[in-house]
mmCIF file with all atom_site columns, C-alpha atoms in Angstrom:
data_model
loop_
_atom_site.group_PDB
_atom_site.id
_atom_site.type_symbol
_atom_site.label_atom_id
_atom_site.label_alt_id
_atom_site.label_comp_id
_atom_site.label_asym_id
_atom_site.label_entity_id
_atom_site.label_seq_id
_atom_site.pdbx_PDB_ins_code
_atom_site.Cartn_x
_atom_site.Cartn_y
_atom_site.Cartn_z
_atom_site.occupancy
_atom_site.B_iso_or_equiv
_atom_site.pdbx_formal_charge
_atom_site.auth_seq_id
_atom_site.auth_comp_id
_atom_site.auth_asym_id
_atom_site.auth_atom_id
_atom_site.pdbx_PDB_model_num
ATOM 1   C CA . UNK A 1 1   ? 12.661  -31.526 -52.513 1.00 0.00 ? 1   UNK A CA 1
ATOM 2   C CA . UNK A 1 2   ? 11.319  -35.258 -51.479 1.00 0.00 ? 2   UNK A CA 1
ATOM 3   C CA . UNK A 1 3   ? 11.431  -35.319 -47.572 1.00 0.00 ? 3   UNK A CA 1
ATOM 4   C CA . UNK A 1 4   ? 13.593  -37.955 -45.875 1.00 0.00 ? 4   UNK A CA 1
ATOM 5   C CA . UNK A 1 5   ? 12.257  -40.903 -43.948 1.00 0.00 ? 5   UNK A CA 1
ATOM 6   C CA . UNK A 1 6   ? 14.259  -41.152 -40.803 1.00 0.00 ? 6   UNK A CA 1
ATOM 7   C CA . UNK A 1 7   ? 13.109  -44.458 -38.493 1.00 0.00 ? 7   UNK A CA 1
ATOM 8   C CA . UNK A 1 8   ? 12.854  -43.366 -34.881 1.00 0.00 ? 8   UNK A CA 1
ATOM 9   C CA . UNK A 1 9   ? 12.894  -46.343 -33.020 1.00 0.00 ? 9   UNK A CA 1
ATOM 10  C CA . UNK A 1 10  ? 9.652   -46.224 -30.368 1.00 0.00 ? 10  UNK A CA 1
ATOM 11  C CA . UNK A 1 11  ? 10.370  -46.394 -26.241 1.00 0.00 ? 11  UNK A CA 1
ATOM 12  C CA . UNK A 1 12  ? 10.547  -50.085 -25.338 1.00 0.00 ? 12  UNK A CA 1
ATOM 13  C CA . UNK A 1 13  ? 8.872   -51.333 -22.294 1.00 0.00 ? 13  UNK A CA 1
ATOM 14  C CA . UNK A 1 14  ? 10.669  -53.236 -19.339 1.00 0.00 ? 14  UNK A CA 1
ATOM 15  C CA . UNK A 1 15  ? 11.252  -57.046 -20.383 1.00 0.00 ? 15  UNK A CA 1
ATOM 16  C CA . UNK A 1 16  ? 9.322   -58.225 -17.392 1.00 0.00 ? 16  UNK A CA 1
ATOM 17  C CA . UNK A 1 17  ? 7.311   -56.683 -14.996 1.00 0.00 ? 17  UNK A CA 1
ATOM 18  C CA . UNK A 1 18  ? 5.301   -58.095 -12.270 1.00 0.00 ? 18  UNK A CA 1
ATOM 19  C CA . UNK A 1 19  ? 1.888   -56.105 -11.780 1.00 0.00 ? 19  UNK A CA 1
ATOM 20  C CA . UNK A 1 20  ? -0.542  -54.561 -10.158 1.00 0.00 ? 20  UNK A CA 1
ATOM 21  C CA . UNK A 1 21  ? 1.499   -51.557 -8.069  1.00 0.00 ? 21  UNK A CA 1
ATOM 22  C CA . UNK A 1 22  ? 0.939   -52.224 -4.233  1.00 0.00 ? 22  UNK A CA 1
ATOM 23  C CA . UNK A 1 23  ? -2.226  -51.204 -2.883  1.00 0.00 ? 23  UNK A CA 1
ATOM 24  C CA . UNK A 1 24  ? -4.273  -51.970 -5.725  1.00 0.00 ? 24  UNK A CA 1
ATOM 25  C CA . UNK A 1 25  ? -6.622  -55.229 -5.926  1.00 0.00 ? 25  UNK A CA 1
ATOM 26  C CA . UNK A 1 26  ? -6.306  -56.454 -9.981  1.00 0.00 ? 26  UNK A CA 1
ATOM 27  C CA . UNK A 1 27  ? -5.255  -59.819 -10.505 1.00 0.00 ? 27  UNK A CA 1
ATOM 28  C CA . UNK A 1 28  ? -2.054  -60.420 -11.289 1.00 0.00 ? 28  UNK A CA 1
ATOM 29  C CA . UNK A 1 29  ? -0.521  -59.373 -14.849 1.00 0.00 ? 29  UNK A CA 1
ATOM 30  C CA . UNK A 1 30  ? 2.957   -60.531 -16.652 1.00 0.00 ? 30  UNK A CA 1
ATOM 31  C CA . UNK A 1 31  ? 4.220   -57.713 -18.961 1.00 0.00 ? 31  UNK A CA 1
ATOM 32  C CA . UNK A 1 32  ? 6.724   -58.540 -21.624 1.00 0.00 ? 32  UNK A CA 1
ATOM 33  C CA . UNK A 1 33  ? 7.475   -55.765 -24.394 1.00 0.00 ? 33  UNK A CA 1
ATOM 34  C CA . UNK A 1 34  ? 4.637   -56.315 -26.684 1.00 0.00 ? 34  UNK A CA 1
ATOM 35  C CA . UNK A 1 35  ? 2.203   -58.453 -24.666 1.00 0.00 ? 35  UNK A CA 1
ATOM 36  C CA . UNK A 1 36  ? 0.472   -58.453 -21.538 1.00 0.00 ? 36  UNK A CA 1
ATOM 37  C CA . UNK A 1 37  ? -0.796  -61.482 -19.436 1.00 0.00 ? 37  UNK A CA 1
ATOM 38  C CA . UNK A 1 38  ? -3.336  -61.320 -17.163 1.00 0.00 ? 38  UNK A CA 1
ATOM 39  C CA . UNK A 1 39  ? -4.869  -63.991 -14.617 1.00 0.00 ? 39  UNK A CA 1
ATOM 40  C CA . UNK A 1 40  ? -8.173  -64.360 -13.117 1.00 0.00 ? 40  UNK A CA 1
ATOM 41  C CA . UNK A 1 41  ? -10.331 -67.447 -11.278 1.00 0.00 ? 41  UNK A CA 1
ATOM 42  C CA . UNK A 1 42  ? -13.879 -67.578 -12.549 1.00 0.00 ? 42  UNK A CA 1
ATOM 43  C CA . UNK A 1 43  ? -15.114 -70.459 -9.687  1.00 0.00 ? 43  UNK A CA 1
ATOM 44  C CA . UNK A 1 44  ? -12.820 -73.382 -10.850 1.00 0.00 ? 44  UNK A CA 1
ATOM 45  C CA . UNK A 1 45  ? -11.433 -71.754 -14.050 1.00 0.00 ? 45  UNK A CA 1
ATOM 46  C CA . UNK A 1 46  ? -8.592  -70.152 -14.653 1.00 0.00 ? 46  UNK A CA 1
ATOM 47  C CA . UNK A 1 47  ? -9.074  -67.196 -17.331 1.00 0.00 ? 47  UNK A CA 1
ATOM 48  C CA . UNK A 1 48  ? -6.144  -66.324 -18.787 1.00 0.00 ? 48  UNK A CA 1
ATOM 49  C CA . UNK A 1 49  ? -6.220  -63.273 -20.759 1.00 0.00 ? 49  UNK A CA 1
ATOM 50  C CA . UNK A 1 50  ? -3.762  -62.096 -23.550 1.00 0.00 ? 50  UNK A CA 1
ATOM 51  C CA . UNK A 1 51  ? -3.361  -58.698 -24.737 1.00 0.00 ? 51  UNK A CA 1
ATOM 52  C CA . UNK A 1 52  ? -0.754  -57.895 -27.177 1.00 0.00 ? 52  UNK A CA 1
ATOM 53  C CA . UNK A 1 53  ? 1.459   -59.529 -29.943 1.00 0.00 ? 53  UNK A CA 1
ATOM 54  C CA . UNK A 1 54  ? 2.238   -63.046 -29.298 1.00 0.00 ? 54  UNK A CA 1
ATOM 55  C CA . UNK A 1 55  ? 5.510   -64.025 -31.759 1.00 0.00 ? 55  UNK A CA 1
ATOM 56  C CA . UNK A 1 56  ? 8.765   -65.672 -31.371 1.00 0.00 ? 56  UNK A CA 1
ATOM 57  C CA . UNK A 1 57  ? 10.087  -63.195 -28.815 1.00 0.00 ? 57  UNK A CA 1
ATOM 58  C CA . UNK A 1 58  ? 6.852   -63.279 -26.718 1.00 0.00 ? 58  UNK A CA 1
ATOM 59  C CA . UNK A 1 59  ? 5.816   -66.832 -26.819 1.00 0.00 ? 59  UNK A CA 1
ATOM 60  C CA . UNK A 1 60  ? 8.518   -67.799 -23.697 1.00 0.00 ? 60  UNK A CA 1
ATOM 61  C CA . UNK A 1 61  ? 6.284   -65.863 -21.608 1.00 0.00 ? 61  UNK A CA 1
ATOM 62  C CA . UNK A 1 62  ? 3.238   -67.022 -22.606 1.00 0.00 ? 62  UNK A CA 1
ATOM 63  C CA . UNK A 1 63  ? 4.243   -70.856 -22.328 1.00 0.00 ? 63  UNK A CA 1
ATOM 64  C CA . UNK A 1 64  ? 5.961   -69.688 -18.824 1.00 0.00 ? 64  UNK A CA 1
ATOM 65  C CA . UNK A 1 65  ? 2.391   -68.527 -17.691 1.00 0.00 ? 65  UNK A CA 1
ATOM 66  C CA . UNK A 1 66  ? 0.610   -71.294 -18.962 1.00 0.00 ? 66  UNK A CA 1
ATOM 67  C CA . UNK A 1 67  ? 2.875   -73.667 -17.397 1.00 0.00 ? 67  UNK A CA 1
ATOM 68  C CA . UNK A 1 68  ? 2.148   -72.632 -14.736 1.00 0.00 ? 68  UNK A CA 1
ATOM 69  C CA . UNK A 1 69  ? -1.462  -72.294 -14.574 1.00 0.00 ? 69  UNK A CA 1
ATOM 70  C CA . UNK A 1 70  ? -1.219  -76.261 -15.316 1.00 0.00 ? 70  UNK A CA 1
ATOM 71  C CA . UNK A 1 71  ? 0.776   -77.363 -12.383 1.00 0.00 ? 71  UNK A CA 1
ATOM 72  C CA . UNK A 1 72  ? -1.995  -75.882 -10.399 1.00 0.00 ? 72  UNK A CA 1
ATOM 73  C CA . UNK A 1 73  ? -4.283  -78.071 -12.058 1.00 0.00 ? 73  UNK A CA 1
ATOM 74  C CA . UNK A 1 74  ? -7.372  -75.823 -12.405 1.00 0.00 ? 74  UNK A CA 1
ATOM 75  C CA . UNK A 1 75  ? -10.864 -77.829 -13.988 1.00 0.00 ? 75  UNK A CA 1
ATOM 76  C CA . UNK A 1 76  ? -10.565 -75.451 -16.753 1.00 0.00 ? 76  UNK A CA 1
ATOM 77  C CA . UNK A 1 77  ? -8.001  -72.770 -18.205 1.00 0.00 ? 77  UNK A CA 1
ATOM 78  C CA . UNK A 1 78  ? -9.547  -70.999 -20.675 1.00 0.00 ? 78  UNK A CA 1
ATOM 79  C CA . UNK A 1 79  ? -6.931  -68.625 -23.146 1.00 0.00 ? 79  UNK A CA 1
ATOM 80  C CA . UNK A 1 80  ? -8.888  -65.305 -23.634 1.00 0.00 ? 80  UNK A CA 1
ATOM 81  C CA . UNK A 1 81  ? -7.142  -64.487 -27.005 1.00 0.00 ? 81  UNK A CA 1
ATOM 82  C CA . UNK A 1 82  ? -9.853  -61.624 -27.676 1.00 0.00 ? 82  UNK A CA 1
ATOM 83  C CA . UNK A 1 83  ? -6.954  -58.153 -27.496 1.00 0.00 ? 83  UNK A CA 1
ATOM 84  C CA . UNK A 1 84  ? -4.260  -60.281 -29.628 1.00 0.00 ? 84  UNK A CA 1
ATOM 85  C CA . UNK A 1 85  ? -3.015  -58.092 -32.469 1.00 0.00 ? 85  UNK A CA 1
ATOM 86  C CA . UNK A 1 86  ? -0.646  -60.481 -33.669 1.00 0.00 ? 86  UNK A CA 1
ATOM 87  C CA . UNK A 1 87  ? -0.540  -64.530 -33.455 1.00 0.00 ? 87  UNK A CA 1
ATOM 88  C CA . UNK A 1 88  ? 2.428   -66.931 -35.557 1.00 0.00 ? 88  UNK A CA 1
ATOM 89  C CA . UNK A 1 89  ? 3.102   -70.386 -35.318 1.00 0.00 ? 89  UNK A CA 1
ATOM 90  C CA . UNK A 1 90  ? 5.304   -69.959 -32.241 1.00 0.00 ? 90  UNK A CA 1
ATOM 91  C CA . UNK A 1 91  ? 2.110   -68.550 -30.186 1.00 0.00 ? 91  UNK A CA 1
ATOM 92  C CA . UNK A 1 92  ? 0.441   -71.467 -31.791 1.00 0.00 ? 92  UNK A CA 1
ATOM 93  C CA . UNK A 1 93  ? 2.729   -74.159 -30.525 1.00 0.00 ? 93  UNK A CA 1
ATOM 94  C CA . UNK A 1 94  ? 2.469   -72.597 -27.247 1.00 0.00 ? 94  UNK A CA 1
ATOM 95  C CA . UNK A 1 95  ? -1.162  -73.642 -27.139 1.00 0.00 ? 95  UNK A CA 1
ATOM 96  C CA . UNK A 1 96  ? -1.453  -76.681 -29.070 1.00 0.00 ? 96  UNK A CA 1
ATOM 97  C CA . UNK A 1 97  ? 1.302   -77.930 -26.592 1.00 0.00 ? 97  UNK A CA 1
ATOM 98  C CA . UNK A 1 98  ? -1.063  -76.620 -23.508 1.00 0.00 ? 98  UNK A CA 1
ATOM 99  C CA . UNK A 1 99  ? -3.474  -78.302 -24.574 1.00 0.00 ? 99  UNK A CA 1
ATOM 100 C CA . UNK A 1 100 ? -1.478  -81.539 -24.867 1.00 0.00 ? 100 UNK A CA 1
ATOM 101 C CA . UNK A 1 101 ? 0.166   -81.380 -21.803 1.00 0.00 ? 101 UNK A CA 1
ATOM 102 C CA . UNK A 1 102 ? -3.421  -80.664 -19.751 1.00 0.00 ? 102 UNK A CA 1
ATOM 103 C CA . UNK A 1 103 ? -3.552  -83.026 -16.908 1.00 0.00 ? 103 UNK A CA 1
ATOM 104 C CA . UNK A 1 104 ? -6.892  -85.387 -17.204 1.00 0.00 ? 104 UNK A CA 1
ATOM 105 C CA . UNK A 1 105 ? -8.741  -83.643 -14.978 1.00 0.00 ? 105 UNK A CA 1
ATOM 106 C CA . UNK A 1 106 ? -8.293  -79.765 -16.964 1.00 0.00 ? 106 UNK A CA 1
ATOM 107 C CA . UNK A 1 107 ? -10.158 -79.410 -20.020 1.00 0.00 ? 107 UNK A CA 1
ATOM 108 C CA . UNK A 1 108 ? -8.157  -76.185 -22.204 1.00 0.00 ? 108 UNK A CA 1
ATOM 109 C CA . UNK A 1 109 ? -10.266 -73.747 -24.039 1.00 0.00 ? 109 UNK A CA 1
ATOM 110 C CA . UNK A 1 110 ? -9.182  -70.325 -26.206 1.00 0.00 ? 110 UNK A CA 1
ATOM 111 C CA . UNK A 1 111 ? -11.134 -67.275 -27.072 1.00 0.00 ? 111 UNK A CA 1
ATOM 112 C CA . UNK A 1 112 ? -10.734 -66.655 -30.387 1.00 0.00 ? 112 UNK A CA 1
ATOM 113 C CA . UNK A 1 113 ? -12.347 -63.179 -31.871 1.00 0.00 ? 113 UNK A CA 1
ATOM 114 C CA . UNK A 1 114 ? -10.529 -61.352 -33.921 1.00 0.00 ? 114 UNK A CA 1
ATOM 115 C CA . UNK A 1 115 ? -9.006  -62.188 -37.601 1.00 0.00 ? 115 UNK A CA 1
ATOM 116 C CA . UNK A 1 116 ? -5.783  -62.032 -36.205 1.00 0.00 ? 116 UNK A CA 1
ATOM 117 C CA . UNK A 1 117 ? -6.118  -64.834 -34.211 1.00 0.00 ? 117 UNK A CA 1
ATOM 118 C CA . UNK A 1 118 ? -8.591  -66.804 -35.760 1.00 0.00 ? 118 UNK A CA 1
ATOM 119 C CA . UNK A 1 119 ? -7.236  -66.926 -39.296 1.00 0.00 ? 119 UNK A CA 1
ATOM 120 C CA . UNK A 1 120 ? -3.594  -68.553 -37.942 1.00 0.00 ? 120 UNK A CA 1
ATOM 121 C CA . UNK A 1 121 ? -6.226  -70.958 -36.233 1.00 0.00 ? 121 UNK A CA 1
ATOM 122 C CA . UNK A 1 122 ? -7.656  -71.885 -40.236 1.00 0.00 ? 122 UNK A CA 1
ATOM 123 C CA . UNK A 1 123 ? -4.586  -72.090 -41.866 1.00 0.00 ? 123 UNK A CA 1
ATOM 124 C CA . UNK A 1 124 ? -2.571  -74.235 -39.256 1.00 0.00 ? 124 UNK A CA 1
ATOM 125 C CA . UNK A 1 125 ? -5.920  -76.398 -39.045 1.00 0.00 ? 125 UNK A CA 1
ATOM 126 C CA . UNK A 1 126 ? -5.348  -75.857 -35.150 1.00 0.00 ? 126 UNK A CA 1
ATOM 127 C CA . UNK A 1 127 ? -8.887  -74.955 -34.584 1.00 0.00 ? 127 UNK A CA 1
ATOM 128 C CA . UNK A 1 128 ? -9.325  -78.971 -35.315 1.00 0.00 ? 128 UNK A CA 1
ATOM 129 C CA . UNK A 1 129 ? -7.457  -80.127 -32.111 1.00 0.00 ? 129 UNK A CA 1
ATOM 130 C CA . UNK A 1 130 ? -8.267  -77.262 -30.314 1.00 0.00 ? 130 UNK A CA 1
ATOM 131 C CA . UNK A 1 131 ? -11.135 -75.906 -28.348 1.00 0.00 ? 131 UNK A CA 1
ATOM 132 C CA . UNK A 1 132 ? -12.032 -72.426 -29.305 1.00 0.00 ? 132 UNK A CA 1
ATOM 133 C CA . UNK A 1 133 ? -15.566 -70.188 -28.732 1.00 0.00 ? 133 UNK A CA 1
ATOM 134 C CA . UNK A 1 134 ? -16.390 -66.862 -29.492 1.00 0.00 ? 134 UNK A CA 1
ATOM 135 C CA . UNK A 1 135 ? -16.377 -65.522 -26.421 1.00 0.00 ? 135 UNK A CA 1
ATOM 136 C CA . UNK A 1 136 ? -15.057 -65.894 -22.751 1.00 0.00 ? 136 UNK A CA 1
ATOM 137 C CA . UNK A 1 137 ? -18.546 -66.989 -21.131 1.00 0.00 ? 137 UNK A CA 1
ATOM 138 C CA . UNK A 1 138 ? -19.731 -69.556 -23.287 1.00 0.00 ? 138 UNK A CA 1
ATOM 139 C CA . UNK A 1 139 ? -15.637 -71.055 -22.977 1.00 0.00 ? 139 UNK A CA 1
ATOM 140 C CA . UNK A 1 140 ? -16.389 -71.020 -19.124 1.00 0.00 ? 140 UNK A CA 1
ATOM 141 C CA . UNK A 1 141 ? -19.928 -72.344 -19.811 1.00 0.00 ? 141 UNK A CA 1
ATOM 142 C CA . UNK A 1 142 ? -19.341 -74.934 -22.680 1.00 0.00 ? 142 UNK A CA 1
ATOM 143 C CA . UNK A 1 143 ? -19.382 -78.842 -20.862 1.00 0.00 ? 143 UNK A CA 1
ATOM 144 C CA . UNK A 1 144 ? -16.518 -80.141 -20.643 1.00 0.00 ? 144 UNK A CA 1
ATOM 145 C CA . UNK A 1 145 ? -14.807 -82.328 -23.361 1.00 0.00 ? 145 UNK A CA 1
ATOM 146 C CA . UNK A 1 146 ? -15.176 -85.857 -23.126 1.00 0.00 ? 146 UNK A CA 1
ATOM 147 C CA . UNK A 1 147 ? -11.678 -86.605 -22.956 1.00 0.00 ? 147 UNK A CA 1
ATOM 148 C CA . UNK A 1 148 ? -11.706 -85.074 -19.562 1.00 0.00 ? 148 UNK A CA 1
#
C-alpha cells in the first residue's frame, strides 16, 4: 500500500513585528513572515542586514526599511545580503531603486555571499550598476564611489 502525501501547512509567523523585547539592547529588527531586517550604525554607516527570503510578498518591507534608512541620509548604507535564502527580481528592484534614489551625499553598497543572491545579481546584470563585496567590512571599508 503506497502511503499518502498529506501537505500540512507550517505555523506562520506574525506579519510584522517590531523587535528586540523590552529590556534587551539589540538593534532594532523588522520581522515579516519569511524575512528578518535588522539595523545597525557602524560610525557613519548604516548596516542593514537581511535574513530570510526576499520575494514579491517580502520586498514591501524591505523597500519600507530602506526608505527609510535614506531619509536619514547616512554616508553609507550598506545591504548585508549574506543569510538570504531566496532573492527574485522584486528584491532586486528594491535595491537597484535604492541605489537610484541615494541622495548625493550616500554611497549604497550590498553584501553579496551566497549563490542565492549572487547568481540573480549575474543574470539580471545588476551587479553592473550596483556595488557589491564579499563581505560586510571591506563594503564599510571600500572608498567611496566617485559619483558621491
Amino acid at each position: 500500500m503506497k502511503p499518502i502525501a498529506v501537505d500540512v501547512p507550517r505555523p506562520r509567523r506574525p506579519l510584522l513585528e517590531i523587535l528586540p523585547p523590552p529590556g534587551t539592547p539589540q538593534p532594532p529588527a523588522h520581522r515579516y513572515q519569511d524575512l528578518t531586517i535588522t539595523e545597525e550604525w557602524c560610525g557613519p554607516a548604516l548596516v542593514i542586514a537581511v535574513d530570510g527570503e526576499v520575494d514579491l510578498g517580502t520586498a514591501p518591507l524591505l523597500r519600507h526599511v530602506l526608505d527609510a534608512a535614506l531619509t536619514r541620509a547616512p554616508r553609507r548604507v550598506v545591504v548585508d545580503l549574506s543569510c538570504v535564502r531566496f532573492l527574485n527580481t522584486a528584491g532586486l528592484v528594491v535595491l537597484i531603486d535604492a541605489h537610484r534614489r541615494a541622495g548625493p551625499g550616500t554611497d549604497v553598497r550590498l553584501v553579496a555571499t551566497t549563490r542565492s543572491t549572487w547568481r540573480p545579481l549575474q543574470l539580471t546584470r545588476a551587479y553592473e550598476r550596483l556595488a557589491i563585496h564579499s563581505s560586510r567590512t571591506a563594503a564599510l571599508a571600500a572608498p567611496r564611489s566617485p559619483r558621491c
